[in-house]
Short mmCIF file of C-alpha atoms and ligand atoms in Angstrom, two decimals:
data_model
loop_
_atom_site.label_atom_id
_atom_site.label_comp_id
_atom_site.label_asym_id
_atom_site.label_seq_id
_atom_site.Cartn_x
_atom_site.Cartn_y
_atom_site.Cartn_z
CA MET A 1 29.39 50.02 -56.72
CA MET A 2 25.83 49.20 -55.74
CA THR A 3 25.09 45.50 -55.58
CA ILE A 4 22.26 43.66 -53.92
CA ASP A 5 23.40 41.35 -51.18
CA GLU A 6 22.88 37.60 -51.20
CA LYS A 7 19.85 37.70 -48.89
CA GLU A 8 18.02 40.27 -50.99
CA LYS A 9 18.79 38.36 -54.16
CA GLN A 10 17.37 35.19 -52.59
CA ALA A 11 14.18 37.02 -51.64
CA LEU A 12 13.88 38.42 -55.14
CA LEU A 13 14.28 35.00 -56.72
CA ALA A 14 11.76 33.43 -54.36
CA ALA A 15 9.23 36.18 -55.04
CA SER A 16 9.55 35.94 -58.82
CA ALA A 17 9.17 32.17 -58.60
CA THR A 18 5.98 32.68 -56.57
CA LEU A 19 4.69 34.97 -59.29
CA ALA A 20 5.52 32.43 -61.98
CA ARG A 21 3.74 29.70 -60.03
CA ARG A 22 0.62 31.85 -59.55
CA LYS A 23 0.54 32.49 -63.27
CA PHE A 24 0.93 28.78 -63.91
CA LEU A 25 -1.88 27.90 -61.50
CA GLY A 26 -4.04 30.65 -62.94
CA VAL A 27 -4.44 32.49 -59.64
CA ALA A 28 -4.50 36.28 -59.66
CA GLY A 29 -2.08 36.98 -56.86
CA THR A 30 -0.08 39.90 -58.13
CA VAL A 31 -0.79 42.21 -55.21
CA MET A 32 0.23 39.67 -52.59
CA ALA A 33 3.27 38.58 -54.55
CA ALA A 34 4.45 42.14 -55.00
CA ALA A 35 4.52 42.49 -51.22
CA VAL A 36 7.15 39.75 -50.96
CA VAL A 37 9.51 41.38 -53.44
CA ALA A 38 12.41 42.89 -51.56
CA PRO A 39 13.45 46.39 -52.67
CA ALA A 40 16.18 45.60 -55.18
CA ARG A 41 19.24 47.81 -55.46
CA ALA A 42 20.46 47.75 -59.03
CA GLY A 43 23.90 46.70 -60.16
CA SER A 44 25.71 48.71 -62.82
CA LEU A 45 27.42 48.19 -66.17
CA ALA A 46 30.68 47.79 -64.27
CA ASP A 47 29.33 44.50 -62.90
CA VAL A 48 29.17 42.80 -66.29
CA PRO A 49 32.32 41.83 -68.19
CA ALA A 50 33.85 44.25 -70.69
CA ARG A 51 33.57 43.47 -74.40
CA GLN A 52 36.48 41.48 -75.80
CA VAL A 53 38.00 40.23 -79.04
CA GLY A 54 37.68 36.49 -79.66
CA PRO A 55 38.69 33.85 -82.15
CA SER A 56 37.32 34.07 -85.71
CA ILE A 57 34.72 31.93 -87.47
CA SER A 58 35.23 28.16 -87.26
CA VAL A 59 33.93 25.24 -89.31
CA ALA A 60 32.38 23.51 -86.30
CA SER A 61 31.38 24.76 -82.87
CA ASP A 62 33.12 23.15 -79.95
CA ARG A 63 31.85 23.28 -76.38
CA SER A 64 33.18 26.04 -74.20
CA LYS A 65 36.36 25.09 -72.37
CA TYR A 66 34.45 25.96 -69.19
CA VAL A 67 31.85 23.27 -69.83
CA HIS A 68 32.73 19.70 -68.97
CA LEU A 69 30.32 17.08 -70.24
CA LYS A 70 31.16 13.44 -70.42
CA ARG A 71 29.45 10.11 -70.12
CA VAL A 72 30.41 7.85 -67.25
CA THR A 73 31.45 4.28 -68.04
CA GLU A 74 30.05 1.28 -66.16
CA ALA A 75 31.22 -2.36 -66.03
CA THR A 76 28.41 -3.94 -63.96
CA PRO A 77 25.70 -2.26 -61.87
CA GLY A 78 27.56 -0.05 -59.41
CA LYS A 79 31.00 -0.51 -60.96
CA LEU A 80 31.46 2.93 -62.47
CA ASN A 81 34.22 5.00 -64.03
CA VAL A 82 35.96 1.91 -65.39
CA ASP A 83 38.40 1.76 -68.29
CA PRO A 84 36.26 2.08 -71.47
CA GLY A 85 37.60 -1.30 -72.64
CA LEU A 86 35.89 -2.95 -69.65
CA ALA A 87 32.63 -0.99 -69.85
CA ILE A 88 29.29 -2.40 -70.96
CA ASN A 89 27.72 1.03 -71.21
CA SER A 90 28.27 4.72 -70.58
CA LYS A 91 25.74 7.09 -69.06
CA THR A 92 24.31 10.49 -69.91
CA PRO A 93 25.30 13.39 -67.59
CA LEU A 94 21.72 14.19 -66.52
CA ASP A 95 22.97 16.44 -63.73
CA LYS A 96 24.63 18.81 -66.22
CA LEU A 97 21.97 18.97 -68.93
CA VAL A 98 18.99 21.31 -69.17
CA GLY A 99 15.85 21.26 -71.31
CA SER A 100 14.73 17.91 -72.62
CA ILE A 101 16.86 17.13 -75.70
CA THR A 102 20.11 15.23 -75.17
CA PRO A 103 23.11 16.40 -77.20
CA SER A 104 23.97 13.55 -79.61
CA ASP A 105 27.46 12.99 -78.20
CA MET A 106 26.00 12.71 -74.68
CA HIS A 107 23.38 10.12 -75.67
CA TYR A 108 24.01 7.13 -73.39
CA GLU A 109 25.72 4.20 -75.09
CA ARG A 110 25.03 0.52 -74.65
CA SER A 111 27.00 -1.62 -77.09
CA HIS A 112 27.49 -5.31 -76.51
CA SER A 113 30.63 -5.66 -78.63
CA GLY A 114 31.93 -2.30 -79.75
CA SER A 115 30.63 -0.30 -82.70
CA PRO A 116 31.38 -1.58 -86.20
CA ASP A 117 32.74 0.72 -88.92
CA LEU A 118 30.02 0.53 -91.58
CA ASP A 119 30.47 2.28 -94.93
CA PRO A 120 27.11 3.82 -95.87
CA ASP A 121 27.91 3.41 -99.57
CA ARG A 122 28.14 -0.33 -99.08
CA HIS A 123 25.68 -0.95 -96.28
CA GLN A 124 22.49 -2.85 -97.18
CA LEU A 125 19.29 -3.72 -95.35
CA LEU A 126 17.71 -7.11 -96.13
CA ILE A 127 13.97 -7.55 -95.61
CA HIS A 128 12.67 -11.11 -95.93
CA GLY A 129 10.70 -13.93 -94.29
CA MET A 130 6.89 -13.89 -94.61
CA THR A 131 6.88 -11.29 -97.36
CA ARG A 132 5.81 -11.35 -101.02
CA LYS A 133 9.19 -10.00 -102.06
CA GLU A 134 12.61 -10.40 -100.52
CA LEU A 135 14.37 -7.07 -100.96
CA VAL A 136 17.68 -5.45 -100.19
CA PHE A 137 17.88 -1.66 -99.79
CA SER A 138 20.90 0.61 -100.02
CA MET A 139 21.25 3.69 -97.85
CA ASP A 140 20.59 5.92 -100.88
CA GLU A 141 17.32 4.09 -101.48
CA LEU A 142 16.30 4.37 -97.83
CA ARG A 143 17.09 8.09 -97.77
CA ALA A 144 15.04 8.61 -100.93
CA MET A 145 11.90 7.19 -99.27
CA PRO A 146 9.27 9.34 -97.55
CA CYS A 147 10.63 10.14 -94.09
CA VAL A 148 9.32 11.37 -90.77
CA SER A 149 10.98 13.15 -87.82
CA ARG A 150 9.78 12.48 -84.29
CA LEU A 151 10.88 13.23 -80.76
CA TYR A 152 11.16 10.14 -78.62
CA PHE A 153 13.05 9.20 -75.48
CA MET A 154 15.15 6.06 -75.47
CA GLU A 155 15.99 4.09 -72.34
CA CYS A 156 17.96 0.96 -71.54
CA SER A 157 15.92 -1.50 -69.47
CA GLY A 158 18.91 -1.51 -67.11
CA ASN A 159 18.30 2.13 -66.18
CA GLY A 160 17.85 2.40 -62.40
CA TRP A 161 19.35 -1.01 -61.64
CA GLU A 162 21.77 0.58 -59.16
CA ASN A 163 18.95 0.94 -56.64
CA TRP A 164 17.25 -2.49 -56.77
CA LYS A 165 18.91 -3.76 -53.60
CA ASN A 166 20.63 -0.86 -51.89
CA ALA A 167 21.44 2.78 -52.44
CA ASP A 168 25.08 3.74 -52.67
CA PRO A 169 25.33 7.28 -51.21
CA GLU A 170 28.21 8.04 -53.57
CA LEU A 171 26.04 7.88 -56.71
CA THR A 172 25.05 10.89 -58.78
CA VAL A 173 21.91 11.06 -60.92
CA GLN A 174 24.12 10.31 -63.92
CA ASP A 175 25.06 7.05 -62.18
CA THR A 176 21.54 6.11 -61.08
CA HIS A 177 19.51 7.24 -64.14
CA GLY A 178 21.93 8.01 -66.99
CA LEU A 179 20.69 5.27 -69.31
CA VAL A 180 17.94 7.46 -70.77
CA SER A 181 18.13 10.11 -73.49
CA MET A 182 15.87 12.04 -75.80
CA HIS A 183 16.29 13.05 -79.42
CA GLU A 184 14.66 13.98 -82.65
CA TRP A 185 14.88 10.90 -84.86
CA THR A 186 14.49 10.91 -88.63
CA GLY A 187 13.92 7.90 -90.83
CA VAL A 188 11.48 5.71 -92.71
CA ARG A 189 8.41 4.25 -91.04
CA LEU A 190 8.54 0.49 -90.60
CA ALA A 191 4.96 0.32 -91.91
CA TYR A 192 6.10 1.88 -95.20
CA LEU A 193 8.85 -0.73 -95.66
CA MET A 194 6.38 -3.51 -94.85
CA GLU A 195 4.10 -2.31 -97.65
CA LEU A 196 7.02 -2.21 -100.06
CA VAL A 197 7.98 -5.83 -99.45
CA GLY A 198 4.38 -6.98 -99.01
CA ALA A 199 4.65 -8.35 -95.49
CA GLU A 200 1.93 -10.94 -94.98
CA ARG A 201 -1.06 -10.11 -92.83
CA ASN A 202 -0.57 -13.10 -90.57
CA SER A 203 3.00 -12.07 -89.86
CA THR A 204 2.90 -11.19 -86.17
CA TRP A 205 6.58 -10.97 -85.25
CA MET A 206 9.64 -9.38 -86.78
CA LEU A 207 13.29 -10.21 -86.19
CA ALA A 208 15.68 -7.25 -86.25
CA GLU A 209 19.38 -8.02 -86.44
CA GLY A 210 22.43 -5.80 -86.03
CA GLY A 211 25.67 -5.85 -87.97
CA ASP A 212 27.96 -5.72 -84.92
CA ALA A 213 30.18 -8.62 -83.89
CA ALA A 214 27.70 -9.69 -81.19
CA GLY A 215 24.91 -9.72 -83.77
CA VAL A 216 22.35 -8.40 -81.30
CA ALA A 217 18.93 -9.52 -82.57
CA ARG A 218 15.45 -9.19 -81.12
CA SER A 219 11.95 -10.42 -81.93
CA ILE A 220 9.47 -7.58 -82.03
CA PRO A 221 5.72 -8.21 -81.76
CA LEU A 222 3.89 -6.40 -84.57
CA THR A 223 1.23 -4.74 -82.43
CA ALA A 224 -0.76 -1.85 -83.90
CA GLU A 225 1.16 0.56 -81.67
CA ILE A 226 4.58 -0.72 -82.75
CA LEU A 227 3.54 -0.73 -86.42
CA ASP A 228 2.38 2.84 -86.09
CA GLU A 229 5.45 4.25 -84.34
CA THR A 230 8.54 2.23 -85.28
CA LEU A 231 11.17 3.86 -87.48
CA VAL A 232 14.18 2.73 -89.40
CA ALA A 233 16.19 5.81 -88.45
CA TYR A 234 19.26 7.27 -90.13
CA ALA A 235 19.45 10.61 -88.35
CA GLN A 236 19.49 11.92 -84.82
CA ASN A 237 19.08 15.59 -83.88
CA GLY A 238 19.44 16.72 -87.48
CA GLU A 239 22.62 14.85 -88.38
CA PRO A 240 23.43 11.31 -89.51
CA LEU A 241 23.50 8.82 -86.61
CA ARG A 242 26.85 8.66 -84.89
CA PRO A 243 28.73 5.33 -85.13
CA ALA A 244 28.18 4.45 -81.45
CA HIS A 245 24.42 4.83 -81.96
CA GLY A 246 24.02 2.68 -85.06
CA PHE A 247 25.40 4.50 -88.11
CA PRO A 248 24.21 4.28 -90.81
CA ILE A 249 20.80 2.89 -89.66
CA ARG A 250 19.10 1.64 -86.57
CA LEU A 251 15.65 0.53 -85.61
CA LEU A 252 13.76 2.76 -83.20
CA VAL A 253 10.91 1.17 -81.25
CA PRO A 254 9.56 4.06 -79.14
CA GLY A 255 8.72 3.50 -75.49
CA MET A 256 10.06 -0.03 -75.43
CA GLU A 257 13.28 -1.29 -73.85
CA GLY A 258 16.29 0.17 -75.67
CA ASN A 259 17.48 -3.30 -76.58
CA LEU A 260 14.76 -3.56 -79.27
CA SER A 261 16.16 -0.51 -81.07
CA ILE A 262 18.73 -2.54 -82.97
CA LYS A 263 21.77 -0.56 -84.09
CA TRP A 264 23.74 -1.10 -87.32
CA LEU A 265 20.57 -2.71 -88.68
CA ARG A 266 21.25 -5.29 -91.43
CA ARG A 267 18.17 -7.50 -91.48
CA LEU A 268 14.43 -7.52 -90.79
CA LYS A 269 12.71 -10.88 -91.01
CA PHE A 270 8.96 -11.39 -90.76
CA GLY A 271 7.41 -14.44 -89.14
CA ASN A 272 4.47 -15.59 -87.06
CA GLU A 273 6.22 -16.42 -83.81
CA PRO A 274 9.09 -15.01 -81.75
CA PHE A 275 12.49 -16.05 -83.04
CA MET A 276 13.84 -16.81 -79.53
CA THR A 277 17.27 -15.29 -79.94
CA ARG A 278 19.66 -15.53 -77.03
CA TRP A 279 18.99 -11.84 -76.40
CA GLU A 280 15.46 -12.73 -75.27
CA THR A 281 16.10 -16.12 -73.64
CA ALA A 282 19.42 -15.95 -71.79
CA ARG A 283 19.53 -12.15 -71.74
CA TYR A 284 16.94 -9.41 -71.21
CA THR A 285 14.58 -11.55 -69.19
CA GLN A 286 13.37 -10.47 -65.79
CA LEU A 287 13.77 -12.73 -62.75
CA LEU A 288 10.55 -12.64 -60.70
CA PRO A 289 10.22 -13.16 -56.92
CA ASN A 290 9.12 -16.80 -57.47
CA GLY A 291 12.33 -17.57 -59.36
CA LYS A 292 10.63 -17.76 -62.77
CA ALA A 293 11.87 -15.49 -65.54
CA ARG A 294 9.59 -13.21 -67.53
CA GLN A 295 10.27 -12.77 -71.25
CA PHE A 296 9.33 -9.83 -73.45
CA GLN A 297 8.72 -7.25 -70.73
CA LEU A 298 8.97 -4.57 -73.36
CA TYR A 299 7.50 -1.33 -72.02
CA GLN A 300 9.61 1.26 -70.25
CA GLU A 301 7.15 2.24 -67.54
CA VAL A 302 6.29 5.73 -66.27
CA ASN A 303 9.32 7.28 -64.59
CA SER A 304 10.83 10.52 -63.33
CA VAL A 305 13.87 11.77 -61.48
CA ILE A 306 14.94 15.03 -59.89
CA THR A 307 18.18 15.99 -61.62
CA SER A 308 18.80 19.10 -59.50
CA PRO A 309 19.41 19.04 -56.63
CA SER A 310 20.65 15.45 -56.89
CA GLY A 311 23.38 13.10 -55.65
CA LYS A 312 26.61 14.78 -54.53
CA MET A 313 25.34 18.32 -55.07
CA ARG A 314 25.18 20.83 -52.24
CA ILE A 315 22.42 23.38 -51.66
CA ARG A 316 22.05 26.43 -49.44
CA PRO A 317 19.07 27.28 -47.25
CA GLY A 318 16.54 29.62 -48.85
CA TYR A 319 15.40 29.72 -52.42
CA ASN A 320 16.17 26.64 -54.53
CA ARG A 321 14.84 25.44 -57.86
CA ILE A 322 14.02 21.77 -58.18
CA SER A 323 14.27 20.45 -61.73
CA GLY A 324 14.04 17.03 -63.32
CA LEU A 325 12.92 14.77 -66.13
CA ALA A 326 9.85 12.57 -66.58
CA TRP A 327 8.94 10.08 -69.28
CA SER A 328 6.72 7.08 -69.99
CA GLY A 329 6.95 4.37 -72.61
CA ARG A 330 3.16 4.08 -72.39
CA GLY A 331 2.42 7.57 -73.65
CA LYS A 332 2.44 11.19 -72.56
CA ILE A 333 3.33 12.64 -69.16
CA VAL A 334 0.30 14.44 -67.73
CA ASN A 335 1.44 15.20 -64.21
CA VAL A 336 4.56 15.43 -62.10
CA GLU A 337 4.44 15.98 -58.35
CA ILE A 338 7.25 16.78 -55.97
CA SER A 339 7.52 16.12 -52.27
CA THR A 340 10.08 17.99 -50.20
CA ASP A 341 9.21 16.14 -46.98
CA GLY A 342 10.01 12.55 -47.92
CA GLY A 343 6.70 11.71 -49.59
CA VAL A 344 4.20 13.07 -47.03
CA ASN A 345 2.95 16.13 -48.92
CA TRP A 346 3.01 16.56 -52.70
CA ARG A 347 2.86 19.67 -54.86
CA GLN A 348 2.31 19.81 -58.61
CA ALA A 349 5.40 20.70 -60.67
CA GLN A 350 5.44 22.92 -63.76
CA ILE A 351 6.11 21.01 -66.97
CA ASN A 352 7.85 22.75 -69.86
CA ALA A 353 6.21 22.52 -73.30
CA PRO A 354 6.10 20.72 -75.61
CA VAL A 355 4.68 17.68 -73.85
CA LEU A 356 4.75 14.89 -76.40
CA HIS A 357 3.87 11.22 -76.67
CA LYS A 358 6.75 9.00 -75.48
CA ALA A 359 8.99 12.01 -75.02
CA GLN A 360 10.93 13.19 -72.00
CA VAL A 361 9.67 16.36 -70.35
CA ARG A 362 11.47 18.84 -68.11
CA PHE A 363 9.73 19.77 -64.87
CA HIS A 364 10.45 22.52 -62.35
CA GLN A 365 9.39 23.74 -58.95
CA ASP A 366 10.57 26.52 -56.68
CA TRP A 367 11.34 25.59 -53.10
CA THR A 368 12.43 27.48 -50.03
CA TRP A 369 14.57 25.16 -47.95
CA ASP A 370 14.44 25.87 -44.22
CA GLY A 371 17.85 24.28 -43.65
CA ARG A 372 16.54 21.21 -41.83
CA PRO A 373 17.47 17.71 -43.08
CA THR A 374 14.80 16.35 -45.41
CA ARG A 375 14.14 14.14 -48.43
CA ILE A 376 12.99 15.19 -51.88
CA VAL A 377 11.26 12.92 -54.36
CA SER A 378 9.27 13.16 -57.60
CA ARG A 379 6.51 11.01 -59.06
CA SER A 380 5.01 11.14 -62.54
CA THR A 381 1.70 10.11 -64.09
CA ASP A 382 1.04 9.34 -67.77
CA ASP A 383 -2.05 9.73 -69.95
CA LYS A 384 -2.91 6.04 -69.54
CA GLY A 385 -3.27 6.59 -65.79
CA HIS A 386 -0.01 4.90 -64.76
CA VAL A 387 1.53 6.44 -61.65
CA GLN A 388 5.20 5.96 -60.88
CA PRO A 389 5.33 3.58 -57.90
CA ASP A 390 7.22 4.24 -54.71
CA ARG A 391 10.09 1.86 -54.09
CA GLU A 392 8.19 -0.25 -51.53
CA SER A 393 5.31 -0.99 -53.93
CA LEU A 394 7.69 -1.79 -56.77
CA ILE A 395 9.70 -4.22 -54.61
CA ALA A 396 6.46 -5.74 -53.26
CA THR A 397 5.44 -6.79 -56.78
CA MET A 398 8.82 -7.30 -58.46
CA GLY A 399 10.95 -8.56 -55.55
CA GLU A 400 14.69 -8.02 -55.38
CA ASN A 401 15.80 -10.69 -57.86
CA ALA A 402 15.01 -8.42 -60.74
CA LEU A 403 17.53 -6.27 -62.56
CA PHE A 404 15.62 -4.50 -65.32
CA HIS A 405 12.78 -1.97 -65.57
CA TYR A 406 13.36 -0.26 -62.22
CA ASN A 407 11.02 2.75 -62.20
CA GLY A 408 10.64 3.34 -58.45
CA GLN A 409 10.47 6.92 -57.20
CA GLN A 410 13.97 8.32 -56.64
CA THR A 411 14.60 9.88 -53.27
CA TRP A 412 17.45 12.29 -52.53
CA ALA A 413 18.32 12.97 -48.88
CA ILE A 414 19.50 16.44 -47.85
CA ASP A 415 21.48 16.77 -44.63
CA ALA A 416 21.87 19.81 -42.36
CA ASP A 417 24.86 20.96 -44.43
CA GLY A 418 22.82 20.84 -47.64
CA ARG A 419 24.62 17.76 -48.96
CA VAL A 420 22.48 15.64 -51.29
CA THR A 421 22.77 11.85 -51.34
CA ASN A 422 21.13 8.85 -52.99
CA VAL A 423 18.87 6.91 -50.59
CA LEU A 424 16.32 4.13 -51.09
CA SER A 425 13.31 6.08 -49.79
N1 MTE B 1 23.28 -4.19 -82.83
C1 MTE B 1 23.09 -3.75 -81.58
N2 MTE B 1 21.97 -3.07 -81.29
C2 MTE B 1 21.77 -2.62 -80.04
C3 MTE B 1 22.70 -2.90 -79.01
C4 MTE B 1 23.89 -3.61 -79.34
O1 MTE B 1 24.76 -3.85 -78.52
N3 MTE B 1 24.04 -4.02 -80.65
N4 MTE B 1 22.41 -2.48 -77.72
C5 MTE B 1 21.00 -2.30 -77.42
C6 MTE B 1 20.73 -1.76 -76.12
S1 MTE B 1 20.78 -2.82 -74.81
C7 MTE B 1 20.28 -0.47 -75.98
S2 MTE B 1 19.78 0.12 -74.49
C8 MTE B 1 20.29 0.48 -77.11
C9 MTE B 1 21.25 1.60 -76.81
O2 MTE B 1 21.37 2.48 -77.90
P1 MTE B 1 22.46 3.63 -77.79
O3 MTE B 1 23.81 2.99 -77.54
O4 MTE B 1 22.40 4.39 -79.05
O5 MTE B 1 22.05 4.44 -76.61
O6 MTE B 1 20.68 -0.13 -78.33
C10 MTE B 1 20.29 -1.48 -78.48
N5 MTE B 1 20.64 -1.92 -79.79
MO1 MO B 2 19.84 -1.77 -73.00
#
């Protein structure tokens, strides 16, 4: 049997990646690239598995038994893999996912007091306050309204909090960054509902309240951007929302801290000042270096992370493919750069299409590792000109009292054995 050995295969992969990069950069380098391609000896049909009989048609497709995807539970920052009864959230397995859409069952979960069992035939949404009419809508009525579908990322403001003070070398990228996900959301535009009830022009804030035991409720400023983009969503990735994520309806405020996207939505109330719920006074405020707390820090800032290679993985010298995710609550990702020497030199990464407003994007770069210990890091830039800060700059402005909105560049260290670990910078 003729097979190509590991070294030849590596050379082949590296050469094809070079070709792909040239194409991406628009440089005609075919002749040079061809010279790097090692003469490949072909494998044969005997190398691929024989055909086999399998189970018959099913009514739903399960994951392969060879694929293991699960969220990781967390009790407090750094206290991971706890009993689900003690967890405050569970995180998306970013290290095992590809592309940019998160499977619905792997969407991270943050629920303050479990998920209520709401019957869609009985659920109602009340809209009141500074409106001409006070109306209650059933799910059937909401589903009968004009709807839109949009791709948006969603992120908990706690994402990244593991690394505010120190970097635990035992953490994976699921542990450090797993509170972000991306989906296609379908629902009714908030602006449409506001027209229906005749929300008053001088109404500048809206209270959104959930039907869970904790009654999570947030005041949302009615900026032009929020009015334009906010949805009352009933579907995620083509199916009804799952209970953990707000079935039968949730609010979706794109680009803002996940906490605003109230699940199990039961009430929207219009007013002309913030409602000062405990979720925006005692909770979800940001402690600044001077000891004062900042309220309503709503945007999820420009961010990125290398998901492969990442914490606890192991790489071999030679050809490697770096891959990761980038997103910004301010708009669209326009650039991602990767450094493979700890932030000294940077090279532009390839970004997979489509690149959408407030959506996660997948980036890639080929890399030939020389086997010497190094550090890899990514940084992203959005269309408003925001550049993801390095950790030092972030700490210099935010201090170490803070807990939320950590968007510092994530560095992974690689030792001489190819082991990848979480480090501060
Ligand atoms: N009613 C209600 N809405 C809620 C929450 C909650 O606990 N109850 N958690 C919030 C937080 S902190 C986040 S980050 C997102 C998480 O949504 P997900 O669990 O679908 O990922 O929902 C928000 N909406
Ligand atoms: Mo959150």
